[in-house]
Amino acid sequence: MSNLLLLIPVALLLGLLGLVAFLWALRSGQFDDLDGAANRILFDDDSPPGPREEALREWKTRQVPGQMWDEGIASGPCEPGTTMDDIKAEACRRQTRA
């Protein structure tokens, strides 16, 4: 019986805490646009890339070819301006030569 005197207030407190968290999420707009993310993935965004996307694309064009060369996917030195198309063309050239 003494356990119930402790567990009932704890349960009520947790329920109240859950209600407060739900109301906070509701007021902060967490449930405003439930279908927006599902629809956005289906359609292309025609807006120009922002600085973050541009920096990420630039990093990938410099980083990925260098990693391919470093991991031994292709052999030889990799110049800073090497692109994926350059690596693919070099791989095709080496396969036809072999």
PDB file of C-alpha atoms in Angstrom:
ATOM      1  CA  MET A   1       0.000   0.000   0.000  1.00  0.00           C
ATOM      2  CA  SER A   2       2.834   2.385   0.769  1.00  0.00           C
ATOM      3  CA  ASN A   3       4.204   1.742  -2.718  1.00  0.00           C
ATOM      4  CA  LEU A   4       1.015   3.129  -4.230  1.00  0.00           C
ATOM      5  CA  LEU A   5       1.408   6.336  -2.250  1.00  0.00           C
ATOM      6  CA  LEU A   6       4.707   6.855  -4.089  1.00  0.00           C
ATOM      7  CA  LEU A   7       3.811   5.470  -7.528  1.00  0.00           C
ATOM      8  CA  ILE A   8       0.555   7.397  -8.068  1.00  0.00           C
ATOM      9  CA  PRO A   9       2.147  10.873  -7.708  1.00  0.00           C
ATOM     10  CA  VAL A  10       5.110   9.775  -9.875  1.00  0.00           C
ATOM     11  CA  ALA A  11       2.707   8.552 -12.593  1.00  0.00           C
ATOM     12  CA  LEU A  12       0.715  11.776 -12.436  1.00  0.00           C
ATOM     13  CA  LEU A  13       3.901  13.820 -12.662  1.00  0.00           C
ATOM     14  CA  LEU A  14       5.118  11.875 -15.701  1.00  0.00           C
ATOM     15  CA  GLY A  15       1.729  12.269 -17.355  1.00  0.00           C
ATOM     16  CA  LEU A  16       1.781  15.996 -16.717  1.00  0.00           C
ATOM     17  CA  LEU A  17       5.318  16.203 -18.080  1.00  0.00           C
ATOM     18  CA  GLY A  18       4.219  14.381 -21.248  1.00  0.00           C
ATOM     19  CA  LEU A  19       1.271  16.740 -21.655  1.00  0.00           C
ATOM     20  CA  VAL A  20       3.522  19.792 -21.274  1.00  0.00           C
ATOM     21  CA  ALA A  21       5.955  18.378 -23.866  1.00  0.00           C
ATOM     22  CA  PHE A  22       3.094  17.749 -26.298  1.00  0.00           C
ATOM     23  CA  LEU A  23       1.670  21.240 -25.862  1.00  0.00           C
ATOM     24  CA  TRP A  24       5.134  22.751 -26.358  1.00  0.00           C
ATOM     25  CA  ALA A  25       5.563  20.782 -29.601  1.00  0.00           C
ATOM     26  CA  LEU A  26       2.105  21.838 -30.723  1.00  0.00           C
ATOM     27  CA  ARG A  27       2.771  25.533 -30.070  1.00  0.00           C
ATOM     28  CA  SER A  28       6.211  25.468 -31.689  1.00  0.00           C
ATOM     29  CA  GLY A  29       4.761  24.222 -34.984  1.00  0.00           C
ATOM     30  CA  GLN A  30       6.011  20.648 -34.989  1.00  0.00           C
ATOM     31  CA  PHE A  31       2.729  19.360 -36.392  1.00  0.00           C
ATOM     32  CA  ASP A  32       1.924  22.166 -38.843  1.00  0.00           C
ATOM     33  CA  ASP A  33       3.075  20.515 -42.086  1.00  0.00           C
ATOM     34  CA  LEU A  34       2.864  16.734 -41.852  1.00  0.00           C
ATOM     35  CA  ASP A  35       2.777  16.116 -45.610  1.00  0.00           C
ATOM     36  CA  GLY A  36       5.362  18.700 -46.636  1.00  0.00           C
ATOM     37  CA  ALA A  37       8.443  16.527 -46.167  1.00  0.00           C
ATOM     38  CA  ALA A  38       6.773  13.597 -47.932  1.00  0.00           C
ATOM     39  CA  ASN A  39       5.906  15.794 -50.924  1.00  0.00           C
ATOM     40  CA  ARG A  40       9.222  17.655 -51.066  1.00  0.00           C
ATOM     41  CA  ILE A  41      11.155  14.458 -51.684  1.00  0.00           C
ATOM     42  CA  LEU A  42       9.082  13.730 -54.791  1.00  0.00           C
ATOM     43  CA  PHE A  43       9.730  17.018 -56.578  1.00  0.00           C
ATOM     44  CA  ASP A  44      12.952  18.629 -57.733  1.00  0.00           C
ATOM     45  CA  ASP A  45      13.941  21.926 -56.212  1.00  0.00           C
ATOM     46  CA  ASP A  46      14.665  24.293 -59.095  1.00  0.00           C
ATOM     47  CA  SER A  47      16.101  27.003 -56.888  1.00  0.00           C
ATOM     48  CA  PRO A  48      19.831  27.663 -57.214  1.00  0.00           C
ATOM     49  CA  PRO A  49      22.008  25.956 -54.607  1.00  0.00           C
ATOM     50  CA  GLY A  50      22.831  27.951 -51.527  1.00  0.00           C
ATOM     51  CA  PRO A  51      26.330  28.459 -50.150  1.00  0.00           C
ATOM     52  CA  ARG A  52      26.158  25.283 -48.054  1.00  0.00           C
ATOM     53  CA  GLU A  53      25.160  23.075 -50.996  1.00  0.00           C
ATOM     54  CA  GLU A  54      27.774  24.739 -53.189  1.00  0.00           C
ATOM     55  CA  ALA A  55      30.483  24.151 -50.589  1.00  0.00           C
ATOM     56  CA  LEU A  56      29.420  20.511 -50.208  1.00  0.00           C
ATOM     57  CA  ARG A  57      29.489  19.948 -53.969  1.00  0.00           C
ATOM     58  CA  GLU A  58      32.908  21.569 -54.219  1.00  0.00           C
ATOM     59  CA  TRP A  59      34.224  19.441 -51.353  1.00  0.00           C
ATOM     60  CA  LYS A  60      32.903  16.259 -52.990  1.00  0.00           C
ATOM     61  CA  THR A  61      34.488  17.088 -56.328  1.00  0.00           C
ATOM     62  CA  ARG A  62      37.842  17.533 -54.619  1.00  0.00           C
ATOM     63  CA  GLN A  63      37.605  14.835 -51.956  1.00  0.00           C
ATOM     64  CA  VAL A  64      35.998  11.798 -53.620  1.00  0.00           C
ATOM     65  CA  PRO A  65      38.416  11.419 -56.558  1.00  0.00           C
ATOM     66  CA  GLY A  66      41.368  11.763 -54.196  1.00  0.00           C
ATOM     67  CA  GLN A  67      39.921   9.072 -51.949  1.00  0.00           C
ATOM     68  CA  MET A  68      39.435   6.780 -54.918  1.00  0.00           C
ATOM     69  CA  TRP A  69      43.070   7.187 -55.854  1.00  0.00           C
ATOM     70  CA  ASP A  70      44.217   6.801 -52.246  1.00  0.00           C
ATOM     71  CA  GLU A  71      42.179   3.634 -51.675  1.00  0.00           C
ATOM     72  CA  GLY A  72      43.644   1.990 -54.744  1.00  0.00           C
ATOM     73  CA  ILE A  73      40.477   2.017 -56.837  1.00  0.00           C
ATOM     74  CA  ALA A  74      42.597   3.737 -59.441  1.00  0.00           C
ATOM     75  CA  SER A  75      46.359   3.887 -59.409  1.00  0.00           C
ATOM     76  CA  GLY A  76      48.657   6.815 -59.877  1.00  0.00           C
ATOM     77  CA  PRO A  77      48.745  10.364 -58.567  1.00  0.00           C
ATOM     78  CA  CYS A  78      45.557  12.408 -58.406  1.00  0.00           C
ATOM     79  CA  GLU A  79      45.686  16.050 -59.392  1.00  0.00           C
ATOM     80  CA  PRO A  80      43.480  18.504 -57.431  1.00  0.00           C
ATOM     81  CA  GLY A  81      41.183  19.166 -60.414  1.00  0.00           C
ATOM     82  CA  THR A  82      40.468  15.498 -61.196  1.00  0.00           C
ATOM     83  CA  THR A  83      36.756  14.721 -61.514  1.00  0.00           C
ATOM     84  CA  MET A  84      34.797  11.476 -61.408  1.00  0.00           C
ATOM     85  CA  ASP A  85      34.453  11.581 -65.194  1.00  0.00           C
ATOM     86  CA  ASP A  86      38.235  11.796 -65.521  1.00  0.00           C
ATOM     87  CA  ILE A  87      38.664   8.742 -63.299  1.00  0.00           C
ATOM     88  CA  LYS A  88      36.026   6.775 -65.228  1.00  0.00           C
ATOM     89  CA  ALA A  89      37.613   7.704 -68.547  1.00  0.00           C
ATOM     90  CA  GLU A  90      41.043   6.659 -67.265  1.00  0.00           C
ATOM     91  CA  ALA A  91      39.639   3.342 -65.986  1.00  0.00           C
ATOM     92  CA  CYS A  92      37.994   2.655 -69.372  1.00  0.00           C
ATOM     93  CA  ARG A  93      41.200   3.570 -71.182  1.00  0.00           C
ATOM     94  CA  ARG A  94      43.216   1.201 -69.006  1.00  0.00           C
ATOM     95  CA  GLN A  95      40.706  -1.628 -69.481  1.00  0.00           C
ATOM     96  CA  THR A  96      40.781  -1.329 -73.266  1.00  0.00           C
ATOM     97  CA  ARG A  97      44.569  -1.205 -73.192  1.00  0.00           C
ATOM     98  CA  ALA A  98      44.857  -4.383 -71.064  1.00  0.00           C
TER      99      ALA A  98
END
